[in-house]
Amino acid sequence: MTPPRLLIVSIGNPPPHLHTLHSAAHLVLSALRTSLAFPPPLNSRALGNGLVSEAPHHEREAERGWTLWQSMGVMNVSGRGVGEAWRVWARAAAVHDGEEGRGRKLVVLHDDLEEPLGRVKVKSSTSSARGHNGLRSIAAALSPKGVPYSRIGIGVGRPQSRERGDAAEWLLRKVTPAEKAVLEGEEVVGSVLRALREIS
């Protein structure tokens, strides 16, 4: 049976907040791309102005159907770009596959304030966003169409204080070299890769 195609998206913030904990998913997606030996990403106006990387001739059959997509928008309104990318990508994939009827799935990588740094957790789109505005934006963009998707949370830890302002300050601070090493390391990337293969 032919494995389904995956649109694997990361949400975060553009510069100057690209290298912050809130954009941890972008760091992980970039490291995943390198690990898979996918080509450098290119900007795609058609796919929601995101950065796109594909490897249709990859040595592994499943990965040939994977598209890596990085949001270039602001986290809190990332749903618009993700929704547009999904609609265009899914339509093009359906035309390409013809009668084959190959499945298509959406996977969203995001930072997770409730998990310790580097812990990877998979959830369904029906799970609570727990105050994550990027996930809320995606849910609002996709809910009218009833699009189910998988979420892969990347733990970034949280400050001792539960105050909202302190959490925002934590997420928007620059990632330290030690944190970057964890997020881009083999353990995190390997966990994400295993999760993607299970989803597919």
mmCIF file of N, CA, C and O in Angstrom, residues 67-139:
data_model
loop_
_atom_site.group_PDB
_atom_site.id
_atom_site.type_symbol
_atom_site.label_atom_id
_atom_site.label_comp_id
_atom_site.label_asym_id
_atom_site.label_seq_id
_atom_site.Cartn_x
_atom_site.Cartn_y
_atom_site.Cartn_z
ATOM 1 N N THR A 67 6.210 16.882 2.119
ATOM 2 C CA THR A 67 6.501 18.281 1.806
ATOM 3 C C THR A 67 6.736 19.015 3.119
ATOM 4 O O THR A 67 5.870 18.994 4.008
ATOM 5 N N LEU A 68 7.908 19.624 3.262
ATOM 6 C CA LEU A 68 8.227 20.410 4.454
ATOM 7 C C LEU A 68 7.890 21.866 4.175
ATOM 8 O O LEU A 68 8.331 22.423 3.163
ATOM 9 N N TRP A 69 7.115 22.472 5.059
ATOM 10 C CA TRP A 69 6.629 23.839 4.835
ATOM 11 C C TRP A 69 6.830 24.660 6.100
ATOM 12 O O TRP A 69 6.318 24.303 7.165
ATOM 13 N N GLN A 70 7.551 25.753 5.999
ATOM 14 C CA GLN A 70 7.777 26.645 7.137
ATOM 15 C C GLN A 70 6.985 27.930 6.966
ATOM 16 O O GLN A 70 7.121 28.626 5.961
ATOM 17 N N SER A 71 6.165 28.236 7.951
ATOM 18 C CA SER A 71 5.402 29.470 7.922
ATOM 19 C C SER A 71 6.335 30.671 8.003
ATOM 20 O O SER A 71 7.294 30.671 8.767
ATOM 21 N N MET A 72 6.049 31.686 7.213
ATOM 22 C CA MET A 72 6.819 32.918 7.255
ATOM 23 C C MET A 72 6.013 34.042 7.883
ATOM 24 O O MET A 72 6.432 35.192 7.901
ATOM 25 N N GLY A 73 4.827 33.693 8.385
ATOM 26 C CA GLY A 73 3.970 34.688 9.002
ATOM 27 C C GLY A 73 4.177 34.754 10.504
ATOM 28 O O GLY A 73 4.976 34.025 11.090
ATOM 29 N N VAL A 74 3.419 35.641 11.149
ATOM 30 C CA VAL A 74 3.455 35.797 12.596
ATOM 31 C C VAL A 74 2.670 34.658 13.241
ATOM 32 O O VAL A 74 1.609 34.254 12.753
ATOM 33 N N MET A 75 3.192 34.132 14.342
ATOM 34 C CA MET A 75 2.595 32.969 15.002
ATOM 35 C C MET A 75 1.098 33.103 15.218
ATOM 36 O O MET A 75 0.322 32.204 14.879
ATOM 37 N N ASN A 76 0.660 34.224 15.795
ATOM 38 C CA ASN A 76 -0.734 34.348 16.211
ATOM 39 C C ASN A 76 -1.742 34.331 15.068
ATOM 40 O O ASN A 76 -2.936 34.139 15.302
ATOM 41 N N VAL A 77 -1.292 34.549 13.839
ATOM 42 C CA VAL A 77 -2.200 34.515 12.685
ATOM 43 C C VAL A 77 -1.701 33.516 11.651
ATOM 44 O O VAL A 77 -1.961 33.662 10.460
ATOM 45 N N SER A 78 -1.012 32.482 12.100
ATOM 46 C CA SER A 78 -0.421 31.516 11.166
ATOM 47 C C SER A 78 -1.458 30.645 10.473
ATOM 48 O O SER A 78 -1.167 30.003 9.466
ATOM 49 N N GLY A 79 -2.671 30.620 10.985
ATOM 50 C CA GLY A 79 -3.710 29.796 10.380
ATOM 51 C C GLY A 79 -3.994 30.138 8.936
ATOM 52 O O GLY A 79 -4.271 29.249 8.120
ATOM 53 N N ARG A 80 -3.925 31.406 8.608
ATOM 54 C CA ARG A 80 -4.226 31.809 7.227
ATOM 55 C C ARG A 80 -3.259 31.163 6.243
ATOM 56 O O ARG A 80 -3.660 30.602 5.228
ATOM 57 N N GLY A 81 -1.955 31.250 6.539
ATOM 58 C CA GLY A 81 -0.957 30.662 5.647
ATOM 59 C C GLY A 81 -1.040 29.153 5.607
ATOM 60 O O GLY A 81 -0.935 28.536 4.542
ATOM 61 N N VAL A 82 -1.222 28.528 6.781
ATOM 62 C CA VAL A 82 -1.328 27.073 6.845
ATOM 63 C C VAL A 82 -2.552 26.598 6.066
ATOM 64 O O VAL A 82 -2.472 25.628 5.291
ATOM 65 N N GLY A 83 -3.683 27.277 6.262
ATOM 66 C CA GLY A 83 -4.902 26.893 5.563
ATOM 67 C C GLY A 83 -4.762 27.005 4.054
ATOM 68 O O GLY A 83 -5.185 26.115 3.308
ATOM 69 N N GLU A 84 -4.153 28.096 3.600
ATOM 70 C CA GLU A 84 -3.957 28.296 2.167
ATOM 71 C C GLU A 84 -3.010 27.246 1.600
ATOM 72 O O GLU A 84 -3.251 26.665 0.537
ATOM 73 N N ALA A 85 -1.910 26.996 2.320
ATOM 74 C CA ALA A 85 -0.941 25.993 1.871
ATOM 75 C C ALA A 85 -1.587 24.620 1.777
ATOM 76 O O ALA A 85 -1.383 23.890 0.801
ATOM 77 N N TRP A 86 -2.376 24.261 2.774
ATOM 78 C CA TRP A 86 -3.031 22.952 2.781
ATOM 79 C C TRP A 86 -3.988 22.805 1.600
ATOM 80 O O TRP A 86 -3.985 21.783 0.907
ATOM 81 N N ARG A 87 -4.808 23.810 1.361
ATOM 82 C CA ARG A 87 -5.790 23.712 0.282
ATOM 83 C C ARG A 87 -5.113 23.565 -1.080
ATOM 84 O O ARG A 87 -5.504 22.709 -1.889
ATOM 85 N N VAL A 88 -4.109 24.377 -1.353
ATOM 86 C CA VAL A 88 -3.424 24.322 -2.641
ATOM 87 C C VAL A 88 -2.639 23.018 -2.782
ATOM 88 O O VAL A 88 -2.683 22.357 -3.823
ATOM 89 N N TRP A 89 -1.934 22.639 -1.726
ATOM 90 C CA TRP A 89 -1.127 21.413 -1.753
ATOM 91 C C TRP A 89 -2.002 20.180 -1.938
ATOM 92 O O TRP A 89 -1.695 19.300 -2.743
ATOM 93 N N ALA A 90 -3.088 20.091 -1.176
ATOM 94 C CA ALA A 90 -3.968 18.924 -1.244
ATOM 95 C C ALA A 90 -4.616 18.811 -2.615
ATOM 96 O O ALA A 90 -4.762 17.712 -3.163
ATOM 97 N N ARG A 91 -4.996 19.954 -3.192
ATOM 98 C CA ARG A 91 -5.602 19.943 -4.516
ATOM 99 C C ARG A 91 -4.613 19.469 -5.564
ATOM 100 O O ARG A 91 -4.935 18.632 -6.422
ATOM 101 N N ALA A 92 -3.377 19.976 -5.494
ATOM 102 C CA ALA A 92 -2.343 19.581 -6.460
ATOM 103 C C ALA A 92 -1.992 18.106 -6.304
ATOM 104 O O ALA A 92 -1.778 17.390 -7.297
ATOM 105 N N ALA A 93 -1.951 17.622 -5.058
ATOM 106 C CA ALA A 93 -1.638 16.213 -4.816
ATOM 107 C C ALA A 93 -2.729 15.312 -5.372
ATOM 108 O O ALA A 93 -2.440 14.246 -5.944
ATOM 109 N N ALA A 94 -3.987 15.722 -5.244
ATOM 110 C CA ALA A 94 -5.097 14.931 -5.762
ATOM 111 C C ALA A 94 -5.034 14.844 -7.280
ATOM 112 O O ALA A 94 -5.281 13.785 -7.868
ATOM 113 N N VAL A 95 -4.688 15.946 -7.933
ATOM 114 C CA VAL A 95 -4.564 15.953 -9.397
ATOM 115 C C VAL A 95 -3.407 15.051 -9.822
ATOM 116 O O VAL A 95 -3.521 14.268 -10.766
ATOM 117 N N HIS A 96 -2.300 15.130 -9.099
ATOM 118 C CA HIS A 96 -1.120 14.335 -9.428
ATOM 119 C C HIS A 96 -1.387 12.841 -9.269
ATOM 120 O O HIS A 96 -0.975 12.031 -10.106
ATOM 121 N N ASP A 97 -2.086 12.465 -8.199
ATOM 122 C CA ASP A 97 -2.313 11.055 -7.907
ATOM 123 C C ASP A 97 -3.420 10.440 -8.749
ATOM 124 O O ASP A 97 -3.481 9.226 -8.905
ATOM 125 N N GLY A 98 -4.303 11.259 -9.287
ATOM 126 C CA GLY A 98 -5.373 10.757 -10.140
ATOM 127 C C GLY A 98 -6.245 9.729 -9.442
ATOM 128 O O GLY A 98 -6.684 9.929 -8.305
ATOM 129 N N GLU A 99 -6.451 8.608 -10.101
ATOM 130 C CA GLU A 99 -7.330 7.568 -9.580
ATOM 131 C C GLU A 99 -6.695 6.771 -8.446
ATOM 132 O O GLU A 99 -7.344 5.965 -7.808
ATOM 133 N N GLU A 100 -5.413 6.993 -8.214
ATOM 134 C CA GLU A 100 -4.705 6.215 -7.197
ATOM 135 C C GLU A 100 -5.315 6.395 -5.813
ATOM 136 O O GLU A 100 -5.319 5.487 -4.992
ATOM 137 N N GLY A 101 -5.812 7.588 -5.551
ATOM 138 C CA GLY A 101 -6.465 7.840 -4.279
ATOM 139 C C GLY A 101 -5.523 7.813 -3.092
ATOM 140 O O GLY A 101 -5.899 7.416 -2.000
ATOM 141 N N ARG A 102 -4.291 8.226 -3.302
ATOM 142 C CA ARG A 102 -3.307 8.234 -2.219
ATOM 143 C C ARG A 102 -3.763 9.208 -1.126
ATOM 144 O O ARG A 102 -4.214 10.316 -1.407
ATOM 145 N N GLY A 103 -3.637 8.803 0.131
ATOM 146 C CA GLY A 103 -4.072 9.641 1.229
ATOM 147 C C GLY A 103 -3.221 10.890 1.387
ATOM 148 O O GLY A 103 -2.077 10.948 0.928
ATOM 149 N N ARG A 104 -3.777 11.883 2.046
ATOM 150 C CA ARG A 104 -3.070 13.140 2.297
ATOM 151 C C ARG A 104 -3.327 13.546 3.743
ATOM 152 O O ARG A 104 -4.462 13.525 4.209
ATOM 153 N N LYS A 105 -2.246 13.912 4.437
ATOM 154 C CA LYS A 105 -2.364 14.281 5.846
ATOM 155 C C LYS A 105 -1.593 15.557 6.133
ATOM 156 O O LYS A 105 -0.554 15.818 5.517
ATOM 157 N N LEU A 106 -2.112 16.315 7.078
ATOM 158 C CA LEU A 106 -1.471 17.541 7.542
ATOM 159 C C LEU A 106 -0.886 17.293 8.927
ATOM 160 O O LEU A 106 -1.545 16.721 9.804
ATOM 161 N N VAL A 107 0.363 17.725 9.115
ATOM 162 C CA VAL A 107 1.036 17.598 10.407
ATOM 163 C C VAL A 107 1.586 18.975 10.787
ATOM 164 O O VAL A 107 2.263 19.612 9.978
ATOM 165 N N VAL A 108 1.290 19.430 11.992
ATOM 166 C CA VAL A 108 1.727 20.750 12.454
ATOM 167 C C VAL A 108 2.746 20.601 13.581
ATOM 168 O O VAL A 108 2.456 20.000 14.612
ATOM 169 N N LEU A 109 3.949 21.151 13.372
ATOM 170 C CA LEU A 109 4.980 21.210 14.413
ATOM 171 C C LEU A 109 4.863 22.547 15.128
ATOM 172 O O LEU A 109 4.770 23.599 14.475
ATOM 173 N N HIS A 110 4.888 22.518 16.459
ATOM 174 C CA HIS A 110 4.738 23.753 17.227
ATOM 175 C C HIS A 110 5.482 23.649 18.543
ATOM 176 O O HIS A 110 5.819 22.551 19.007
ATOM 177 N N ASP A 111 5.756 24.791 19.159
ATOM 178 C CA ASP A 111 6.375 24.816 20.477
ATOM 179 C C ASP A 111 5.345 24.434 21.532
ATOM 180 O O ASP A 111 4.152 24.668 21.359
ATOM 181 N N ASP A 112 5.817 23.795 22.600
ATOM 182 C CA ASP A 112 4.913 23.354 23.658
ATOM 183 C C ASP A 112 5.458 23.821 25.008
ATOM 184 O O ASP A 112 6.454 23.303 25.510
ATOM 185 N N LEU A 113 4.771 24.792 25.578
ATOM 186 C CA LEU A 113 5.178 25.399 26.851
ATOM 187 C C LEU A 113 5.006 24.440 28.033
ATOM 188 O O LEU A 113 5.643 24.604 29.063
ATOM 189 N N GLU A 114 4.159 23.433 27.879
ATOM 190 C CA GLU A 114 3.832 22.539 28.988
ATOM 191 C C GLU A 114 4.771 21.338 29.095
ATOM 192 O O GLU A 114 4.662 20.552 30.040
ATOM 193 N N GLU A 115 5.684 21.182 28.134
ATOM 194 C CA GLU A 115 6.611 20.053 28.159
ATOM 195 C C GLU A 115 8.042 20.554 28.350
ATOM 196 O O GLU A 115 8.390 21.648 27.888
ATOM 197 N N PRO A 116 8.885 19.764 29.004
ATOM 198 C CA PRO A 116 10.284 20.184 29.197
ATOM 199 C C PRO A 116 11.031 20.277 27.872
ATOM 200 O O PRO A 116 10.615 19.676 26.868
ATOM 201 N N LEU A 117 12.091 21.029 27.859
ATOM 202 C CA LEU A 117 12.857 21.266 26.645
ATOM 203 C C LEU A 117 13.217 19.963 25.939
ATOM 204 O O LEU A 117 13.801 19.060 26.532
ATOM 205 N N GLY A 118 12.830 19.881 24.665
ATOM 206 C CA GLY A 118 13.208 18.754 23.833
ATOM 207 C C GLY A 118 12.258 17.571 23.848
ATOM 208 O O GLY A 118 12.406 16.660 23.034
ATOM 209 N N ARG A 119 11.275 17.563 24.744
ATOM 210 C CA ARG A 119 10.329 16.438 24.758
ATOM 211 C C ARG A 119 9.347 16.581 23.592
ATOM 212 O O ARG A 119 8.780 17.655 23.384
ATOM 213 N N VAL A 120 9.139 15.511 22.863
ATOM 214 C CA VAL A 120 8.258 15.524 21.690
ATOM 215 C C VAL A 120 6.959 14.801 22.039
ATOM 216 O O VAL A 120 6.982 13.681 22.566
ATOM 217 N N LYS A 121 5.847 15.442 21.754
ATOM 218 C CA LYS A 121 4.543 14.865 22.095
ATOM 219 C C LYS A 121 3.589 14.992 20.914
ATOM 220 O O LYS A 121 3.442 16.078 20.339
ATOM 221 N N VAL A 122 2.946 13.891 20.552
ATOM 222 C CA VAL A 122 2.011 13.870 19.424
ATOM 223 C C VAL A 122 0.579 13.924 19.937
ATOM 224 O O VAL A 122 0.217 13.194 20.871
ATOM 225 N N LYS A 123 -0.213 14.793 19.331
ATOM 226 C CA LYS A 123 -1.626 14.914 19.692
ATOM 227 C C LYS A 123 -2.446 15.076 18.421
ATOM 228 O O LYS A 123 -1.917 15.368 17.348
ATOM 229 N N SER A 124 -3.742 14.908 18.568
ATOM 230 C CA SER A 124 -4.641 15.115 17.438
ATOM 231 C C SER A 124 -5.119 16.564 17.409
ATOM 232 O O SER A 124 -4.949 17.312 18.385
ATOM 233 N N SER A 125 -5.717 16.953 16.314
ATOM 234 C CA SER A 125 -6.199 18.328 16.165
ATOM 235 C C SER A 125 -7.343 18.641 17.121
ATOM 236 O O SER A 125 -7.655 19.809 17.361
ATOM 237 N N THR A 126 -7.963 17.604 17.680
ATOM 238 C CA THR A 126 -9.084 17.833 18.596
ATOM 239 C C THR A 126 -8.618 18.135 20.019
ATOM 240 O O THR A 126 -9.419 18.520 20.860
ATOM 241 N N SER A 127 -7.326 17.958 20.295
ATOM 242 C CA SER A 127 -6.804 18.256 21.636
ATOM 243 C C SER A 127 -6.834 19.757 21.886
ATOM 244 O O SER A 127 -6.755 20.563 20.954
ATOM 245 N N SER A 128 -6.919 20.130 23.141
ATOM 246 C CA SER A 128 -6.969 21.542 23.511
ATOM 247 C C SER A 128 -5.699 22.281 23.088
ATOM 248 O O SER A 128 -4.588 21.757 23.217
ATOM 249 N N ALA A 129 -5.878 23.505 22.588
ATOM 250 C CA ALA A 129 -4.729 24.339 22.218
ATOM 251 C C ALA A 129 -4.033 24.904 23.453
ATOM 252 O O ALA A 129 -2.911 25.407 23.353
ATOM 253 N N ARG A 130 -4.684 24.861 24.596
ATOM 254 C CA ARG A 130 -4.130 25.306 25.884
ATOM 255 C C ARG A 130 -3.512 26.700 25.790
ATOM 256 O O ARG A 130 -2.407 26.934 26.249
ATOM 257 N N GLY A 131 -4.229 27.609 25.150
ATOM 258 C CA GLY A 131 -3.783 28.993 25.096
ATOM 259 C C GLY A 131 -2.783 29.297 23.997
ATOM 260 O O GLY A 131 -2.297 30.429 23.908
ATOM 261 N N HIS A 132 -2.467 28.316 23.163
ATOM 262 C CA HIS A 132 -1.496 28.538 22.078
ATOM 263 C C HIS A 132 -2.208 29.229 20.916
ATOM 264 O O HIS A 132 -3.019 28.627 20.217
ATOM 265 N N ASN A 133 -1.897 30.511 20.710
ATOM 266 C CA ASN A 133 -2.623 31.288 19.706
ATOM 267 C C ASN A 133 -2.379 30.821 18.281
ATOM 268 O O ASN A 133 -3.249 30.961 17.416
ATOM 269 N N GLY A 134 -1.209 30.268 18.016
ATOM 270 C CA GLY A 134 -0.947 29.741 16.678
ATOM 271 C C GLY A 134 -1.849 28.567 16.364
ATOM 272 O O GLY A 134 -2.418 28.471 15.262
ATOM 273 N N LEU A 135 -2.003 27.655 17.315
ATOM 274 C CA LEU A 135 -2.888 26.506 17.120
ATOM 275 C C LEU A 135 -4.349 26.941 17.041
ATOM 276 O O LEU A 135 -5.134 26.376 16.271
ATOM 277 N N ARG A 136 -4.719 27.943 17.812
ATOM 278 C CA ARG A 136 -6.089 28.464 17.729
ATOM 279 C C ARG A 136 -6.360 29.045 16.348
ATOM 280 O O ARG A 136 -7.439 28.852 15.770
ATOM 281 N N SER A 137 -5.368 29.747 15.808
ATOM 282 C CA SER A 137 -5.510 30.344 14.481
ATOM 283 C C SER A 137 -5.672 29.268 13.411
ATOM 284 O O SER A 137 -6.502 29.396 12.500
ATOM 285 N N ILE A 138 -4.907 28.200 13.529
ATOM 286 C CA ILE A 138 -5.006 27.098 12.566
ATOM 287 C C ILE A 138 -6.367 26.417 12.674
ATOM 288 O O ILE A 138 -7.014 26.113 11.668
ATOM 289 N N ALA A 139 -6.816 26.183 13.912
ATOM 290 C CA ALA A 139 -8.122 25.553 14.114
ATOM 291 C C ALA A 139 -9.233 26.382 13.490
ATOM 292 O O ALA A 139 -10.143 25.848 12.842
#
